[in-house]
Coordinates of C-alpha atoms in Angstrom, one line a residue:
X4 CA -93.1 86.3 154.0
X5 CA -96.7 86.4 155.1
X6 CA -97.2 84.1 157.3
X7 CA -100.6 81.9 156.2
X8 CA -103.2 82.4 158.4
X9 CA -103.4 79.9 160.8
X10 CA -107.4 79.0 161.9
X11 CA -108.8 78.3 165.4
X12 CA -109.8 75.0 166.5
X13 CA -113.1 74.1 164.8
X14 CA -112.8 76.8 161.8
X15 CA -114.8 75.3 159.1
X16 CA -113.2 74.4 155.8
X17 CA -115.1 76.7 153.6
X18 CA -115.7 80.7 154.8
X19 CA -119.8 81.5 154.9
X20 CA -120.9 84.2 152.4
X21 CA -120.2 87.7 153.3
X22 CA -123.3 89.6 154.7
X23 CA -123.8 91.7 151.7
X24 CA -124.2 88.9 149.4
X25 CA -127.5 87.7 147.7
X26 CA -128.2 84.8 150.5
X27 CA -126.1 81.8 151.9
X28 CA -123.9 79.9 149.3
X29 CA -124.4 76.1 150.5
X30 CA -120.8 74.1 150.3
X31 CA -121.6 72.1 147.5
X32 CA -121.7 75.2 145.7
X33 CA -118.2 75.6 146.8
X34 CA -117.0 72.0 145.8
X35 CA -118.6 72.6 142.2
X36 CA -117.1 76.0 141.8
X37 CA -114.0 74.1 142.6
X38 CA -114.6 71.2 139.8
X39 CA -115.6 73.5 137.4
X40 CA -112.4 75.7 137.8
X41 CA -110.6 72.2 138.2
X42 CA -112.2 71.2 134.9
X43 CA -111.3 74.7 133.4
X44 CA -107.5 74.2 134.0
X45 CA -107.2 70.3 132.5
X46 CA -108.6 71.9 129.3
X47 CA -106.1 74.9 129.4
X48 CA -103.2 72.8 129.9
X49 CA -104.2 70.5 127.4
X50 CA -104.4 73.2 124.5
X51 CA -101.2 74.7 125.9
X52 CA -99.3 71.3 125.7
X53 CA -101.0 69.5 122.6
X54 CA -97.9 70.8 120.5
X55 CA -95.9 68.3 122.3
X56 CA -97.3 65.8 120.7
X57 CA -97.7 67.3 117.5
X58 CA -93.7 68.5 117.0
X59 CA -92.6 65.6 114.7
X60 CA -96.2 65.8 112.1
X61 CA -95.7 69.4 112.2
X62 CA -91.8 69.1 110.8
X63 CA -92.9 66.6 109.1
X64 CA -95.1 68.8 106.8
X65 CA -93.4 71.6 107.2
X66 CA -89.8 71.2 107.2
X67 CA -89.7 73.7 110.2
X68 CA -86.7 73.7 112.2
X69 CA -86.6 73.3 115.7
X70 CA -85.5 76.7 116.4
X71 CA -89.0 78.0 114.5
X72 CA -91.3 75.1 116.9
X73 CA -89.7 76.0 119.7
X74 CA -91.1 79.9 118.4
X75 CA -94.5 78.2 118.5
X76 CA -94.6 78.0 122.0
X77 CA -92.2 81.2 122.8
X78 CA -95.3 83.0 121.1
X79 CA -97.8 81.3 123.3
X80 CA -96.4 82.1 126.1
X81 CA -95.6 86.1 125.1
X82 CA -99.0 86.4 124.7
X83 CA -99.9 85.0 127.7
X84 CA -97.5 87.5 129.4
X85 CA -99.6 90.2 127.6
X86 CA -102.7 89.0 128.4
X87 CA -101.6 88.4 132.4
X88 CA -102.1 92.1 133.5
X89 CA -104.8 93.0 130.6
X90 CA -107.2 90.4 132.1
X91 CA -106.1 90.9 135.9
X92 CA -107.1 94.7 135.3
X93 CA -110.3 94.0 133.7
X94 CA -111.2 91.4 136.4
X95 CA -110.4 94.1 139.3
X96 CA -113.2 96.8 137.1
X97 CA -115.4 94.2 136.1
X98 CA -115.5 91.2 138.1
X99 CA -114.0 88.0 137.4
X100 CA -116.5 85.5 136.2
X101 CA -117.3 87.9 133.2
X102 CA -113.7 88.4 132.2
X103 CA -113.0 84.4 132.9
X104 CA -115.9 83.8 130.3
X105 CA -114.3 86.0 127.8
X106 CA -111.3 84.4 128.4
X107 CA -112.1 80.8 127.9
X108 CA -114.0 81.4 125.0
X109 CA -111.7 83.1 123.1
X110 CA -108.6 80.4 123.9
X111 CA -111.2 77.7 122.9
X112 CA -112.0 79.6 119.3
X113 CA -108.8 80.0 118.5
X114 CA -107.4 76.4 119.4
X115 CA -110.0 75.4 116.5
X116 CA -108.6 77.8 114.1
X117 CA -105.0 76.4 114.9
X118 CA -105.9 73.2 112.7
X119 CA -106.8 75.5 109.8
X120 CA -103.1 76.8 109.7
X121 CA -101.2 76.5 106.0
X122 CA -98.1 77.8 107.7
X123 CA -95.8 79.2 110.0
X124 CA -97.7 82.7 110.1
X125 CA -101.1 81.2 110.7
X126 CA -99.7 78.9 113.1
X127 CA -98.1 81.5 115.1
X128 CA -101.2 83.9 115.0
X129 CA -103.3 80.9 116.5
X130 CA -101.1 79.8 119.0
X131 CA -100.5 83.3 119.9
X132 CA -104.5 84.3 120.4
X133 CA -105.1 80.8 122.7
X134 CA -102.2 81.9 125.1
X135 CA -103.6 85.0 125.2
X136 CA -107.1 83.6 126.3
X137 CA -105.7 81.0 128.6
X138 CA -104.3 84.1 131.0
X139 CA -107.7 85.0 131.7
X140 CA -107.8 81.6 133.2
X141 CA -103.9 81.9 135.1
X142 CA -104.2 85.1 136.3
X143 CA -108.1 84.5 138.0
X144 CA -108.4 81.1 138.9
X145 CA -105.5 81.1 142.3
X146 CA -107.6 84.0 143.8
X147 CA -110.6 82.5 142.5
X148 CA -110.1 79.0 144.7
X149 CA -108.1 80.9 147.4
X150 CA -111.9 82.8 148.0
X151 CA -112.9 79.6 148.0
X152 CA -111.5 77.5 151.1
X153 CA -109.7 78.5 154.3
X154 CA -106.2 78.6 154.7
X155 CA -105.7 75.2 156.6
X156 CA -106.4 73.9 153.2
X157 CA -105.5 76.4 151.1
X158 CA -102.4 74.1 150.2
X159 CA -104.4 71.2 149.6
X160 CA -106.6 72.7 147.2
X161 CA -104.3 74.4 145.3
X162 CA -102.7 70.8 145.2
X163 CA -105.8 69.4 143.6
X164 CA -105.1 72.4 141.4
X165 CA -101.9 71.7 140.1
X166 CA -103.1 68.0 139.5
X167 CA -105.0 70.0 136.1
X168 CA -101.2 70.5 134.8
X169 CA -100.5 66.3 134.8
X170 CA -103.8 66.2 133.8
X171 CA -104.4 68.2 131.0
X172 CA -100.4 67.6 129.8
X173 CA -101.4 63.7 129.7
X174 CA -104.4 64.2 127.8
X175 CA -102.6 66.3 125.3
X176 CA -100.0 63.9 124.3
X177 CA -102.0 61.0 124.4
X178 CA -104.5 62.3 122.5
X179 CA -102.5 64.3 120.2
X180 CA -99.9 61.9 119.2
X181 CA -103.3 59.2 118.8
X182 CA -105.2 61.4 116.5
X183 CA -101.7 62.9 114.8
X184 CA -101.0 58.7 114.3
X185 CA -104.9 58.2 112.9
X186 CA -106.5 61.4 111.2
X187 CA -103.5 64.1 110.8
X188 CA -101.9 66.6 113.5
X189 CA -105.1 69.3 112.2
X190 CA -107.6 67.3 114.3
X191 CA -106.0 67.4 117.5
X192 CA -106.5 70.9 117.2
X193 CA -110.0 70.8 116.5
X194 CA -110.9 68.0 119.2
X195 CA -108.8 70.0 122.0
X196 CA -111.3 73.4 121.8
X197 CA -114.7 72.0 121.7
X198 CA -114.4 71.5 125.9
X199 CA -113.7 74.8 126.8
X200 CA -116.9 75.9 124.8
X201 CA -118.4 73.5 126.8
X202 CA -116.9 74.7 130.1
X203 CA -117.6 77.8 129.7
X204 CA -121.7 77.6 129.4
X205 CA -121.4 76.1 132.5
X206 CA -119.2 78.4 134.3
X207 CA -122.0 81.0 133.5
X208 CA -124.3 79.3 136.0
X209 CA -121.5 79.3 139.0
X210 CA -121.8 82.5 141.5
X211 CA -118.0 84.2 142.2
X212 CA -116.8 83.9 145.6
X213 CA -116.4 86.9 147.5
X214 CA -112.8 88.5 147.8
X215 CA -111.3 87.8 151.1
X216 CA -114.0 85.7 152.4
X217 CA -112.1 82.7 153.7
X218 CA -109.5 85.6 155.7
X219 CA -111.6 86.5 157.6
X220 CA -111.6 85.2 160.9
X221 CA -114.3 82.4 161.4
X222 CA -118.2 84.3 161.6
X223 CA -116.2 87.0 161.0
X224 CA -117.1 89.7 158.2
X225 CA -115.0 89.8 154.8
X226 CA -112.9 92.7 153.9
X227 CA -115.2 95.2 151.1
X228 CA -114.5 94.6 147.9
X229 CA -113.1 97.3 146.3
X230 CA -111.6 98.0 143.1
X231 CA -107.3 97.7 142.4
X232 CA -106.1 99.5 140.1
X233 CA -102.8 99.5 138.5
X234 CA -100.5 101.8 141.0
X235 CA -102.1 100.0 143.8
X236 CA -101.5 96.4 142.0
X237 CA -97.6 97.3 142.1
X238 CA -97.8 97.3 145.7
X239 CA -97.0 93.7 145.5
X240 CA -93.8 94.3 144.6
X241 CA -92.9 95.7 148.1
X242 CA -93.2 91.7 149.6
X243 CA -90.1 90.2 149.8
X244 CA -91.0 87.1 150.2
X245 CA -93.0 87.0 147.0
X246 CA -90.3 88.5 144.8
X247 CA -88.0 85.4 145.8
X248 CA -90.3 83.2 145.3
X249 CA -91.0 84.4 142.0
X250 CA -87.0 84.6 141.3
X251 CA -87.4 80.4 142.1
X252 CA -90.7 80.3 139.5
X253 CA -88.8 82.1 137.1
X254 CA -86.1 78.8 136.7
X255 CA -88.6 76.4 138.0
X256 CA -91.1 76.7 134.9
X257 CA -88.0 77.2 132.5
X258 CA -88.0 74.1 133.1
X259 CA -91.3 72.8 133.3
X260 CA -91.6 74.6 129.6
X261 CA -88.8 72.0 128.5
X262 CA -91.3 69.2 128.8
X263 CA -92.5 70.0 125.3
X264 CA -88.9 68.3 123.8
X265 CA -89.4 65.1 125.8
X266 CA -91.1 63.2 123.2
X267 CA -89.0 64.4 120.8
X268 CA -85.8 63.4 122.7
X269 CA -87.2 60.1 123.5
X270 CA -88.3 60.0 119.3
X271 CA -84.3 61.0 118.2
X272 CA -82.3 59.5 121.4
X273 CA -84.0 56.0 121.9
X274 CA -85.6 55.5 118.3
X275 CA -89.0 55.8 120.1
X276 CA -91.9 56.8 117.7
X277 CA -93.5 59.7 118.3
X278 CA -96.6 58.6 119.2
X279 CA -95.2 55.7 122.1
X280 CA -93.1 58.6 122.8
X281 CA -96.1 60.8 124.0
X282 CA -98.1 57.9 124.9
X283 CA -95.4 56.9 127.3
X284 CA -95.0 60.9 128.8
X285 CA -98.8 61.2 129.2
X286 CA -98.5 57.5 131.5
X287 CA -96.0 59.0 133.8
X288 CA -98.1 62.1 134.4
X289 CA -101.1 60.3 135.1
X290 CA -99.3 57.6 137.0
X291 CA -97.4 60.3 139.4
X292 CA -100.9 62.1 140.0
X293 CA -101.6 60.7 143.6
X294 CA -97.9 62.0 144.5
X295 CA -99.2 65.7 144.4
X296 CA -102.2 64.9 146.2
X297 CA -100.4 63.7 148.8
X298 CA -97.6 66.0 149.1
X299 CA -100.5 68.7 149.2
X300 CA -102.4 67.0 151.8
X301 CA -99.3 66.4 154.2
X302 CA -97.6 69.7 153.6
X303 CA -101.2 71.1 154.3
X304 CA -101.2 69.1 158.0
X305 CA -97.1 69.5 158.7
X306 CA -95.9 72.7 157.5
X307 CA -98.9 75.0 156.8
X308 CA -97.5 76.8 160.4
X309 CA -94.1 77.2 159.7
X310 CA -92.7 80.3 157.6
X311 CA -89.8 78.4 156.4
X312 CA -91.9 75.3 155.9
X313 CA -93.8 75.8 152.5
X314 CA -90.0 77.2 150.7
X315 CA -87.6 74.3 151.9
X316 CA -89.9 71.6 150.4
X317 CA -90.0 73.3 147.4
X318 CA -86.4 73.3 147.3
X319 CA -85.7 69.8 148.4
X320 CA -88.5 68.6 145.4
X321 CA -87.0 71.1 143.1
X322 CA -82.8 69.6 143.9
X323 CA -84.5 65.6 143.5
X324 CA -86.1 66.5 140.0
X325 CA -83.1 68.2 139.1
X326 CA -81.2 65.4 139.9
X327 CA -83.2 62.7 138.2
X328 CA -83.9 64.5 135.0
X329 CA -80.2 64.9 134.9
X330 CA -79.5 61.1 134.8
X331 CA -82.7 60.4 132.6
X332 CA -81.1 62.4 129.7
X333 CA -77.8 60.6 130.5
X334 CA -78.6 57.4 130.5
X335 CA -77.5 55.2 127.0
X336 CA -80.8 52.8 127.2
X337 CA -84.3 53.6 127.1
X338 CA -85.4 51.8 130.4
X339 CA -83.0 53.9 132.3
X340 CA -84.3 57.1 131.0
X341 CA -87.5 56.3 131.3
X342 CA -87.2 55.3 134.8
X343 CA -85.7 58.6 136.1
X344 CA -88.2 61.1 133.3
X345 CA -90.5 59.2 135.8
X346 CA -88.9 59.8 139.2
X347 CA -88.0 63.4 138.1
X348 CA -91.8 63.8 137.0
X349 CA -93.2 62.5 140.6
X350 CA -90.4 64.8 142.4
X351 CA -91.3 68.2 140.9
X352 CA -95.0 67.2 141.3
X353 CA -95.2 66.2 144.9
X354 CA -94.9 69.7 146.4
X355 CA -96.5 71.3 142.9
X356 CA -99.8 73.0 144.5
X357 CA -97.2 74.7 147.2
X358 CA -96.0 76.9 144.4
X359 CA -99.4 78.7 144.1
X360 CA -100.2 78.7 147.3
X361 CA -96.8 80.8 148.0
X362 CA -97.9 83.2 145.5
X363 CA -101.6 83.9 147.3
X364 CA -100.6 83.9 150.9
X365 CA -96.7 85.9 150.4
X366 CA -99.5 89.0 149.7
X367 CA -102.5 90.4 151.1
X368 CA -105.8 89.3 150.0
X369 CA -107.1 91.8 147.3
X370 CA -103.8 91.8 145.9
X371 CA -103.9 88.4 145.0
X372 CA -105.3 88.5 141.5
X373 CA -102.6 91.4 140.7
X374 CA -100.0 89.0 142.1
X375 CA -101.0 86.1 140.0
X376 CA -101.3 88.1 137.1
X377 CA -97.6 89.7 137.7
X378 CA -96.3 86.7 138.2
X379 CA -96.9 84.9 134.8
X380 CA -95.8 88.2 133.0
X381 CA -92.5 87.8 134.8
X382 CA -92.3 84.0 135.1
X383 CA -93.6 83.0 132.2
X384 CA -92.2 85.6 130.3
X385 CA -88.5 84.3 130.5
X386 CA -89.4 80.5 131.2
X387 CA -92.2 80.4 128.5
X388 CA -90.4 82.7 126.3
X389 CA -86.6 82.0 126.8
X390 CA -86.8 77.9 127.5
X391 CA -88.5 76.6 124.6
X392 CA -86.8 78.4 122.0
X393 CA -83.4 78.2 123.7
X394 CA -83.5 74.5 123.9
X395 CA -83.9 74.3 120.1
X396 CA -81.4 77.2 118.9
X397 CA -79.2 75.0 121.2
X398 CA -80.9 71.5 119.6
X399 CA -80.0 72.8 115.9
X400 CA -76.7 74.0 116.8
X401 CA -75.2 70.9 119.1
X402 CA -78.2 68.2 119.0
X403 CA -81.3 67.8 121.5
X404 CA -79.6 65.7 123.7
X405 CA -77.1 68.2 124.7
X406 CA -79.6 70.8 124.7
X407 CA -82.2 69.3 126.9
X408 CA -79.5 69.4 129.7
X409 CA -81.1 73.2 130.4
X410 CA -84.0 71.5 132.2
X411 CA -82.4 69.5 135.4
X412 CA -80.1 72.9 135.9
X413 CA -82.9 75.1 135.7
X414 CA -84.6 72.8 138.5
X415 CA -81.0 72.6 140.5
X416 CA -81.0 77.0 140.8
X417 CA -85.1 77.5 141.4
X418 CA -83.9 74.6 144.4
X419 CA -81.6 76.9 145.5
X420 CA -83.3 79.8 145.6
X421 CA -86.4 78.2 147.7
X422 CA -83.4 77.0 150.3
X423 CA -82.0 80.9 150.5
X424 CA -85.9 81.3 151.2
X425 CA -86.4 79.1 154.0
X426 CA -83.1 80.0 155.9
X427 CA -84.4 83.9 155.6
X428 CA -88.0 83.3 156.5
X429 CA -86.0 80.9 159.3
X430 CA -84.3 83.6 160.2
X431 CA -87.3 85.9 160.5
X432 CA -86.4 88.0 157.6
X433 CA -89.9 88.3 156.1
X434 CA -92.2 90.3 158.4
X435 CA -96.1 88.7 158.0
X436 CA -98.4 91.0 155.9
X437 CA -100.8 93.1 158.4
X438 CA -103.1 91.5 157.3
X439 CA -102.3 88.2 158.1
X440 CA -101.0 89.3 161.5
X441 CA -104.4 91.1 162.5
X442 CA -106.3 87.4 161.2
X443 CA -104.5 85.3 163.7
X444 CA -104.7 87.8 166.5

């Protein structure tokens, strides 16, 4: 693994602008690039997500079977997986703001259109074309905020970052399943792209942060920018540390992707309607919000020095959701699941901003953007792909609550990968990136 880079006394949080740029970028400039992309990722979740709330109108209307929703969101996420590397290229040629602006744009456009669907075909073509903008978003934004702040907070940021998935989730299913109840399932659609329009006249006003700038050591110079293509993107793959850490992603957002059937197990299980269903899973997220804040914040001050540190709380967060999810969708009353869709929620969320920051630091610097972006073609492309629509071939075949049951297992394996991980990187087995080791000398 590479080891983060650990700062000197008295390192300031957030790196000066590289000599070569067009004059001093003042920190509040930093702090607003940081709300914007904060503000970016809420609205990105909450068009990837809305369908949550919108699974029992939408077989309501259509008679689709849960084999052909749970396609809804296997599409998404293919075309987010084909997206991944098409935008991480174009960023490495172009720049990243400009790309990021295409991006958001195009996601936006496209969650309107969803709501003008007569059917399965135009709903898949929709869905299909806002996954595909939303990777503009997930393959820039880690490397984005990771040129952002120094690596003492890295963790924390990123934490703060990963707050947009409870976020943007909870604002999907509360306000889906509120305007599904009040005006039709078509309107959530057209309510959920009008921010990213929005977002995205603004983010033409924000200056990109310089690649490598917060590496550096502090007055140091950042490393040039230069351009990655794709042989020298594959050079991620030669970091062992990030390959098992995407191995744990790969079950870990399996089954994150699951959370998509919760409403609708709480709807067929416990005779909840559909919209206190989505109404009660948007509460929990926001409710369990300060638990990643926290968990960022002290993993940020307690294990940011350690190489095993960052991969055994992963693992122990990944073994308690697995754990509680499992009783939640065993438990014969309501309260009782509830209670542990709750505890599972807050245990998968307190270390959530450590799973990015893994991804940035397990890799050199200009390789980060290539790492993102290979990472959601190979996590997302069996979690976001594979979970959804397993969980309802399974669903029609032997009854959602047998098939949710793939969620707490997929949490119990991505646990114990992340413990395999902390033993080796224990153990020494992942050498720090040259990189890394040059910054702390």
């Amino acid at each position: 693994m590479s080891r983060p880079f650990q700062p000197s006394a008295g390192e300031p949080l957030i790196a000066a602008a590289p000599a070569a740029a067009a004059g001093p970028v003042p920190a509040y400039a930093h702090h607003l690039s940081l709300l914007l992309m904060l503000a970016l990722g809420v609205v990105s979740m909450m068009d990837a997500m809305i369908v949550g709330a919108l699974i029992t109108p939408i077989k309501a209307e259509f008679g689709f079977s849960d084999e052909q929703l749970g396609r809804m969101s296997s599409l998404f996420t293919l075309a987010g997986i084909a997206g991944a590397p098409v935008f991480g290229l174009l960023a490495g040629r172009w720049g990243r703001k400009p790309v990021l602006l295409a991006g958001v744009l195009l996601w936006s456009v496209a969650s309107l259109l969803t709501g003008t669907a007569g059917g399965l075909a135009a709903l898949l073509l929709w869905r299909a074309l806002t996954g595909f903008g939303e990777a503009a978003y997930n393959s820039i934004a880690p490397g984005w905020l990771a040129d952002l702040y120094r690596p003492r907070w890295r963790n924390f940021v990123f934490s703060l970052y990963m707050v947009k998935n409870k976020i943007g989730t909870a604002l999907a299913l509360a306000l889906g399943g509120w305007l599904a109840a009040e005006y039709g399932w078509r309107t959530a659609f057209f309510v959920a792209g009008v921010p990213g329009i929005v977002l995205a006249l603004l983010l033409g006003r924000v200056r990109e942060p310089a690649i490598g700038a917060t590496d550096a050591p502090a007055g140091g110079a950042a490393p040039a920018a230069r351009r990655i293509g794709l042989r020298e993107s594959l050079a991620v793959l030669r970091y062992r540390g990030y390959l098992l850490h995407v191995l744990a992603l790969v079950f870990f957002y399996t089954a994150m992707s699951l959370q998509i059937w919760i409403p609708a197990f709480l709807h067929r299980a416990h005779a909840l309607s559909n919209q206190q269903a989505s109404a009660f899973l948007a509460q929990v997220l926001l409710f369990t919000l300060p638990v990643g804040i926290v968990g960022g914040l002290l993993a940020s001050l307690v294990l940011q020095q350690r190489r095993w540190g960052y991969p055994a709380f992963l693992a122990a967060t990944s073994m308690l959701a697995a754990a509680a999810f499992f009783e939640a969708y065993s438990a014969a009353d309501l309260g009782r699941a509830q209670l542990f869709v709750a505890l599972g929620t807050a245990a998968f969320g307190f270390s959530a901003g450590t799973l990015t920051t893994l991804v940035v630091e397990t890799v050199p610097a200009p390789l980060r953007s290539a790492a993102t972006a290979l990472q959601i073609v190979l996590t997302s492309g069996i979690a976001g792909i594979v979970g959804p629509e397993l969980v309802g071939l399974l669903s029609d075949a032997h009854t959602l609550q047998r098939a949710i049951f793939v969620g707490p297992a997929c949490y119990l394996i991505a646990g114990v990968v992340w413990l395999a991980y902390a033993v080796a990187a224990a153990l020494g087995a992942f050498a720090p990136a040259p990189e890394a080791d040059a910054a702390r000398r």
